[in-house]
mmCIF file of C-alpha atoms in Angstrom:
data_model
loop_
_atom_site.group_PDB
_atom_site.id
_atom_site.type_symbol
_atom_site.label_atom_id
_atom_site.label_comp_id
_atom_site.label_asym_id
_atom_site.label_seq_id
_atom_site.Cartn_x
_atom_site.Cartn_y
_atom_site.Cartn_z
ATOM 1 C CA UNK P 13 0.484 2.435 -31.648
ATOM 2 C CA UNK P 14 -1.503 1.949 -28.175
ATOM 3 C CA UNK P 15 -4.447 -0.046 -29.136
ATOM 4 C CA UNK P 16 -6.817 -0.604 -26.837
ATOM 5 C CA UNK P 17 -9.593 -3.561 -28.147
ATOM 6 C CA UNK P 18 -13.108 -3.866 -25.877
ATOM 7 C CA UNK P 19 -11.569 -3.283 -22.681
ATOM 8 C CA UNK P 20 -13.817 -4.468 -20.149
ATOM 9 C CA UNK P 21 -12.949 -4.281 -15.982
ATOM 10 C CA UNK P 22 -14.944 -5.580 -13.780
ATOM 11 C CA UNK P 23 -15.194 -5.186 -9.736
ATOM 12 C CA UNK P 24 -17.739 -7.610 -8.433
ATOM 13 C CA UNK P 25 -20.355 -6.761 -9.902
ATOM 14 C CA UNK P 26 -19.513 -3.170 -10.492
ATOM 15 C CA UNK P 27 -18.235 -3.301 -14.422
ATOM 16 C CA UNK P 28 -16.228 0.530 -14.351
ATOM 17 C CA UNK P 29 -15.220 0.460 -17.767
ATOM 18 C CA UNK P 30 -17.568 -1.556 -20.819
ATOM 19 C CA UNK P 31 -15.463 -2.469 -23.810
ATOM 20 C CA UNK P 32 -13.497 0.615 -24.425
ATOM 21 C CA UNK P 33 -11.854 0.042 -27.512
ATOM 22 C CA UNK P 34 -9.712 4.258 -28.863
ATOM 23 C CA UNK P 35 -5.777 4.034 -30.433
ATOM 24 C CA UNK P 36 -2.977 6.116 -29.723
ATOM 25 C CA UNK P 37 -0.748 6.211 -32.258
ATOM 26 C CA UNK P 38 3.753 8.114 -32.341
ATOM 27 C CA UNK P 39 3.197 12.503 -32.458
ATOM 28 C CA UNK P 40 -0.072 11.834 -30.808
ATOM 29 C CA UNK P 41 -1.851 13.588 -27.724
ATOM 30 C CA UNK P 42 -4.713 12.447 -25.814
ATOM 31 C CA UNK P 43 -6.317 13.249 -23.776
ATOM 32 C CA UNK P 44 -8.988 10.773 -21.574
ATOM 33 C CA UNK P 45 -11.636 12.826 -19.329
ATOM 34 C CA UNK P 46 -15.185 12.323 -18.031
ATOM 35 C CA UNK P 47 -17.021 12.533 -15.392
ATOM 36 C CA UNK P 48 -16.335 10.975 -11.160
ATOM 37 C CA UNK P 49 -16.447 7.302 -12.438
ATOM 38 C CA UNK P 50 -16.577 7.236 -15.089
ATOM 39 C CA UNK P 51 -14.431 4.879 -15.643
ATOM 40 C CA UNK P 52 -11.220 6.514 -16.414
ATOM 41 C CA UNK P 53 -8.880 6.524 -14.291
ATOM 42 C CA UNK P 54 -10.279 2.472 -13.981
ATOM 43 C CA UNK P 55 -8.923 2.127 -17.751
ATOM 44 C CA UNK P 56 -5.565 4.165 -17.814
ATOM 45 C CA UNK P 57 -4.645 2.219 -14.955
ATOM 46 C CA UNK P 58 -5.155 -0.837 -16.442
ATOM 47 C CA UNK P 59 -3.687 0.852 -19.558
ATOM 48 C CA UNK P 60 -0.664 0.919 -17.077
ATOM 49 C CA UNK P 61 -0.740 -2.303 -15.458
ATOM 50 C CA UNK P 62 -2.244 -1.632 -12.011
ATOM 51 C CA UNK P 63 -5.216 -3.966 -12.665
ATOM 52 C CA UNK P 64 -5.634 -6.834 -14.869
ATOM 53 C CA UNK P 65 -8.196 -7.355 -17.298
ATOM 54 C CA UNK P 66 -11.429 -8.597 -17.502
ATOM 55 C CA UNK P 67 -11.467 -8.269 -20.456
ATOM 56 C CA UNK P 68 -10.415 -7.504 -24.069
ATOM 57 C CA UNK P 69 -6.539 -6.109 -24.778
ATOM 58 C CA UNK P 70 -4.390 -3.972 -24.287
ATOM 59 C CA UNK P 71 -1.500 -4.070 -26.997
ATOM 60 C CA UNK P 72 1.356 -1.387 -27.611
ATOM 61 C CA UNK P 73 3.813 -0.852 -30.781
ATOM 62 C CA UNK P 74 1.595 -4.877 -31.477
ATOM 63 C CA UNK P 75 3.141 -6.227 -28.068
ATOM 64 C CA UNK P 76 0.268 -7.723 -26.083
ATOM 65 C CA UNK P 77 0.549 -5.339 -22.709
ATOM 66 C CA UNK P 78 -2.645 -7.520 -20.423
ATOM 67 C CA UNK P 79 -0.077 -10.046 -18.297
ATOM 68 C CA UNK P 80 2.970 -7.810 -18.095
ATOM 69 C CA UNK P 81 3.831 -5.785 -15.083
ATOM 70 C CA UNK P 82 4.811 -1.763 -15.028
ATOM 71 C CA UNK P 83 7.982 -2.660 -15.393
ATOM 72 C CA UNK P 84 8.156 -5.134 -17.869
ATOM 73 C CA UNK P 85 6.151 -2.487 -18.948
ATOM 74 C CA UNK P 86 8.672 0.094 -18.660
ATOM 75 C CA UNK P 87 11.369 -2.086 -20.427
ATOM 76 C CA UNK P 88 9.011 -1.990 -23.421
ATOM 77 C CA UNK P 89 9.092 2.146 -23.142
ATOM 78 C CA UNK P 90 6.009 2.814 -21.621
ATOM 79 C CA UNK P 91 6.740 5.180 -18.714
ATOM 80 C CA UNK P 92 3.635 6.204 -16.250
ATOM 81 C CA UNK P 93 3.802 9.122 -13.766
ATOM 82 C CA UNK P 94 0.700 9.489 -11.138
ATOM 83 C CA UNK P 95 -1.649 11.860 -9.557
ATOM 84 C CA UNK P 96 0.570 12.831 -6.908
ATOM 85 C CA UNK P 97 3.845 13.100 -7.531
ATOM 86 C CA UNK P 98 5.958 10.385 -6.896
ATOM 87 C CA UNK P 99 9.679 11.564 -6.154
ATOM 88 C CA UNK P 100 12.375 10.290 -4.337
ATOM 89 C CA UNK P 101 13.001 13.052 -1.324
ATOM 90 C CA UNK P 102 15.413 11.953 0.145
ATOM 91 C CA UNK P 103 18.065 12.368 -2.603
ATOM 92 C CA UNK P 104 18.188 16.108 -4.613
ATOM 93 C CA UNK P 105 16.632 16.700 -7.820
ATOM 94 C CA UNK P 106 19.686 15.649 -9.727
ATOM 95 C CA UNK P 107 20.145 12.296 -8.818
ATOM 96 C CA UNK P 108 16.448 11.796 -8.203
ATOM 97 C CA UNK P 109 17.073 11.605 -12.437
ATOM 98 C CA UNK P 110 20.791 10.264 -12.314
ATOM 99 C CA UNK P 111 18.807 7.160 -10.390
ATOM 100 C CA UNK P 112 16.137 6.864 -12.647
ATOM 101 C CA UNK P 113 18.887 6.894 -15.185
ATOM 102 C CA UNK P 114 21.075 4.364 -13.377
ATOM 103 C CA UNK P 115 17.654 2.319 -13.503
ATOM 104 C CA UNK P 116 17.043 2.144 -16.661
ATOM 105 C CA UNK P 117 20.560 1.498 -17.971
ATOM 106 C CA UNK P 118 20.168 -1.736 -15.079
ATOM 107 C CA UNK P 119 22.116 -0.865 -12.337
ATOM 108 C CA UNK P 120 18.937 -1.278 -9.454
ATOM 109 C CA UNK P 121 21.831 -0.069 -6.666
ATOM 110 C CA UNK P 122 24.986 2.351 -6.501
ATOM 111 C CA UNK P 123 27.928 0.906 -5.087
ATOM 112 C CA UNK P 124 29.540 2.757 -1.669
ATOM 113 C CA UNK P 125 32.640 2.585 -4.690
ATOM 114 C CA UNK P 126 30.970 4.749 -6.920
ATOM 115 C CA UNK P 127 28.415 7.244 -6.002
ATOM 116 C CA UNK P 128 25.410 8.395 -8.143
ATOM 117 C CA UNK P 129 26.635 12.729 -7.757
ATOM 118 C CA UNK P 130 29.047 10.919 -9.996
ATOM 119 C CA UNK P 131 26.217 8.502 -12.248
ATOM 120 C CA UNK P 132 24.794 10.092 -15.596
ATOM 121 C CA UNK P 133 25.287 13.571 -14.366
ATOM 122 C CA UNK P 134 25.670 14.620 -17.949
ATOM 123 C CA UNK P 135 22.789 13.538 -19.890
ATOM 124 C CA UNK P 136 20.093 13.667 -16.215
ATOM 125 C CA UNK P 137 21.145 17.174 -16.699
ATOM 126 C CA UNK P 138 19.352 17.232 -20.151
ATOM 127 C CA UNK P 139 16.541 16.695 -18.273
ATOM 128 C CA UNK P 140 15.831 18.564 -16.254
ATOM 129 C CA UNK P 141 16.996 21.393 -18.895
ATOM 130 C CA UNK P 142 14.068 19.831 -21.163
ATOM 131 C CA UNK P 143 12.040 20.226 -17.773
ATOM 132 C CA UNK P 144 12.646 23.796 -16.100
ATOM 133 C CA UNK P 145 14.111 22.797 -13.011
ATOM 134 C CA UNK P 146 17.521 23.164 -14.433
ATOM 135 C CA UNK P 147 17.993 25.705 -11.243
ATOM 136 C CA UNK P 148 16.817 23.458 -8.364
ATOM 137 C CA UNK P 149 18.530 20.870 -9.784
ATOM 138 C CA UNK P 150 21.330 20.923 -6.040
ATOM 139 C CA UNK P 151 17.803 20.836 -4.218
ATOM 140 C CA UNK P 152 15.779 18.028 -1.664
ATOM 141 C CA UNK P 153 13.046 16.613 -3.144
ATOM 142 C CA UNK P 154 11.545 16.996 -0.386
ATOM 143 C CA UNK P 155 11.174 21.184 0.103
ATOM 144 C CA UNK P 156 10.928 21.422 -3.874
ATOM 145 C CA UNK P 157 7.780 23.684 -3.729
ATOM 146 C CA UNK P 158 4.205 21.549 -5.781
ATOM 147 C CA UNK P 159 4.257 22.452 -9.370
ATOM 148 C CA UNK P 160 8.571 21.581 -9.756
ATOM 149 C CA UNK P 161 7.984 17.889 -7.968
ATOM 150 C CA UNK P 162 5.023 17.570 -10.828
ATOM 151 C CA UNK P 163 7.750 17.978 -13.357
ATOM 152 C CA UNK P 164 10.180 16.124 -10.912
ATOM 153 C CA UNK P 165 8.573 12.950 -11.877
ATOM 154 C CA UNK P 166 8.155 13.802 -15.875
ATOM 155 C CA UNK P 167 12.005 14.244 -15.242
ATOM 156 C CA UNK P 168 11.716 11.176 -14.177
ATOM 157 C CA UNK P 169 9.637 9.510 -16.049
ATOM 158 C CA UNK P 170 11.596 10.907 -19.781
ATOM 159 C CA UNK P 171 14.316 9.596 -18.555
ATOM 160 C CA UNK P 172 13.711 5.824 -19.091
ATOM 161 C CA UNK P 173 13.393 7.500 -22.680
ATOM 162 C CA UNK P 174 9.439 5.571 -23.110
ATOM 163 C CA UNK P 175 7.523 6.263 -26.573
ATOM 164 C CA UNK P 176 4.137 6.118 -24.610
ATOM 165 C CA UNK P 177 3.794 8.113 -21.819
ATOM 166 C CA UNK P 178 1.001 7.780 -19.401
ATOM 167 C CA UNK P 179 -0.277 10.810 -17.312
ATOM 168 C CA UNK P 180 -2.038 10.813 -14.434
ATOM 169 C CA UNK P 181 -3.682 14.054 -14.343
ATOM 170 C CA UNK P 182 -0.789 15.639 -14.197
ATOM 171 C CA UNK P 183 -2.080 19.249 -13.976
ATOM 172 C CA UNK P 184 -4.106 18.211 -11.053
ATOM 173 C CA UNK P 185 -2.734 20.535 -8.021
ATOM 174 C CA UNK P 186 -0.941 23.327 -10.261
ATOM 175 C CA UNK P 187 -2.023 26.568 -10.415
ATOM 176 C CA UNK P 188 -3.780 27.958 -13.593
ATOM 177 C CA UNK P 189 0.439 29.635 -14.456
ATOM 178 C CA UNK P 190 2.229 26.917 -13.804
ATOM 179 C CA UNK P 191 -1.286 23.983 -15.428
ATOM 180 C CA UNK P 192 -0.325 25.418 -19.246
ATOM 181 C CA UNK P 193 3.468 25.410 -18.702
ATOM 182 C CA UNK P 194 3.799 21.460 -17.759
ATOM 183 C CA UNK P 195 0.572 20.684 -20.532
ATOM 184 C CA UNK P 196 2.803 22.426 -22.876
ATOM 185 C CA UNK P 197 5.592 20.510 -22.535
ATOM 186 C CA UNK P 198 3.717 17.590 -22.882
ATOM 187 C CA UNK P 199 2.700 18.850 -25.979
ATOM 188 C CA UNK P 200 5.643 19.408 -27.078
ATOM 189 C CA UNK P 201 6.901 15.966 -25.850
ATOM 190 C CA UNK P 202 4.097 14.377 -28.606
ATOM 191 C CA UNK P 203 6.076 17.029 -30.874
ATOM 192 C CA UNK P 204 8.702 15.560 -30.943
ATOM 193 C CA UNK P 205 7.091 11.543 -31.524
ATOM 194 C CA UNK P 206 6.106 9.968 -28.740
ATOM 195 C CA UNK P 207 2.407 8.776 -28.026
ATOM 196 C CA UNK P 208 0.926 10.702 -24.572
ATOM 197 C CA UNK P 209 -2.190 9.304 -23.192
ATOM 198 C CA UNK P 210 -3.098 11.370 -20.131
ATOM 199 C CA UNK P 211 -6.321 12.041 -18.049
ATOM 200 C CA UNK P 212 -7.795 15.162 -16.957
ATOM 201 C CA UNK P 213 -10.425 17.066 -15.719
ATOM 202 C CA UNK P 214 -8.827 20.072 -15.743
ATOM 203 C CA UNK P 215 -10.713 22.173 -19.138
ATOM 204 C CA UNK P 216 -7.850 24.934 -20.080
ATOM 205 C CA UNK P 217 -5.277 21.947 -19.436
ATOM 206 C CA UNK P 218 -7.904 19.333 -22.538
ATOM 207 C CA UNK P 219 -8.129 22.461 -24.687
ATOM 208 C CA UNK P 220 -6.067 23.524 -26.394
ATOM 209 C CA UNK P 221 -3.484 21.020 -25.963
ATOM 210 C CA UNK P 222 -4.849 17.164 -26.772
ATOM 211 C CA UNK P 223 -4.976 16.507 -30.377
ATOM 212 C CA UNK P 224 -7.857 13.996 -30.160
ATOM 213 C CA UNK P 225 -10.712 13.965 -26.526
ATOM 214 C CA UNK P 226 -11.607 10.893 -25.287
ATOM 215 C CA UNK P 227 -15.482 11.049 -23.018
ATOM 216 C CA UNK P 228 -16.394 8.137 -20.603
ATOM 217 C CA UNK P 229 -18.704 8.547 -19.171
ATOM 218 C CA UNK P 230 -20.012 5.415 -17.411
ATOM 219 C CA UNK P 231 -18.092 3.223 -18.075
ATOM 220 C CA UNK P 232 -18.293 3.842 -21.946
ATOM 221 C CA UNK P 233 -17.119 5.512 -24.812
ATOM 222 C CA UNK P 234 -19.460 8.740 -25.134
ATOM 223 C CA UNK P 235 -17.534 10.509 -27.601
ATOM 224 C CA UNK P 236 -14.544 11.261 -29.514
ATOM 225 C CA UNK P 237 -12.421 14.272 -31.830
ATOM 226 C CA UNK P 238 -11.422 17.697 -30.815
ATOM 227 C CA UNK P 239 -11.893 18.871 -28.269
ATOM 228 C CA UNK P 240 -13.888 21.579 -30.105
ATOM 229 C CA UNK P 241 -16.017 18.514 -31.475
ATOM 230 C CA UNK P 242 -16.901 17.728 -28.210
ATOM 231 C CA UNK P 243 -18.180 20.507 -26.147
ATOM 232 C CA UNK P 244 -20.406 20.325 -28.607
ATOM 233 C CA UNK P 245 -21.990 17.409 -28.205
ATOM 234 C CA UNK P 246 -25.230 16.883 -26.733
ATOM 235 C CA UNK P 247 -24.150 14.734 -24.692
ATOM 236 C CA UNK P 248 -21.193 15.729 -23.570
ATOM 237 C CA UNK P 249 -22.245 18.392 -22.438
ATOM 238 C CA UNK P 250 -25.303 17.052 -20.755
ATOM 239 C CA UNK P 251 -23.472 15.353 -18.828
ATOM 240 C CA UNK P 252 -19.787 16.717 -18.121
ATOM 241 C CA UNK P 253 -18.583 19.388 -19.720
ATOM 242 C CA UNK P 254 -22.156 21.199 -18.750
ATOM 243 C CA UNK P 255 -21.019 20.538 -13.976
ATOM 244 C CA UNK P 256 -19.252 23.351 -12.871
ATOM 245 C CA UNK P 257 -19.164 25.556 -15.353
ATOM 246 C CA UNK P 258 -17.262 22.964 -17.605
ATOM 247 C CA UNK P 259 -14.428 21.787 -15.103
ATOM 248 C CA UNK P 260 -15.367 18.200 -13.673
ATOM 249 C CA UNK P 261 -14.136 17.646 -10.537
ATOM 250 C CA UNK P 262 -11.306 14.943 -9.273
ATOM 251 C CA UNK P 263 -12.299 10.746 -9.014
ATOM 252 C CA UNK P 264 -11.953 9.788 -6.063
ATOM 253 C CA UNK P 265 -12.104 7.150 -3.728
ATOM 254 C CA UNK P 266 -14.067 3.452 -4.982
ATOM 255 C CA UNK P 267 -13.340 2.810 -8.829
ATOM 256 C CA UNK P 268 -13.658 5.346 -11.591
#
């Protein structure tokens, strides 16, 4: 279980996150939402290991995460994706996943005598099938459409065999049908026992997907519950969901 207790993050005099607490258990799919500057991206980055904490505690299965690098968290079963998909564009789709699996197995590089193409091929193909990329296995990652790159990045995260999956705006930049398909995949992963926490600003990627929704406003947890419950919350409606007809913009620029 992911446990976040009284998380505080300051940037100079700015209180980006101010005493946020929540839990995410196995099999749960939890969305973290909020208006621009609410603190959701900062909260996410603290959990993922990009920012040191100003105060509070973060633990995964009883193991304190603060002070651990993202790589150390990955070894504990905590994997993440990014808002802008990050893949190895010089490699094919299949080679991307093969390389990620080799990294999990502790092989940082592939020697000239052990070509990447021959390594971990079957498990890599299985991950591509799971993420709907098997037909693109031999295509260069550079030439992939953006939706496929998002799926490939997810496959790279899954190659680490995580038990906690952190997704930073997984549906960002995707058209409606692609967004719906990807989020159903995310929901299935949680259904298989994985703990999933994701940030999002597209409400159609939250409704019907997240088991629980956490709403941050001005660095504090303003509400939590099902999507229907938070949609009826007066503060959430006036401060967030009322913006732009129910869709809030992504957190851009500065610390959110």
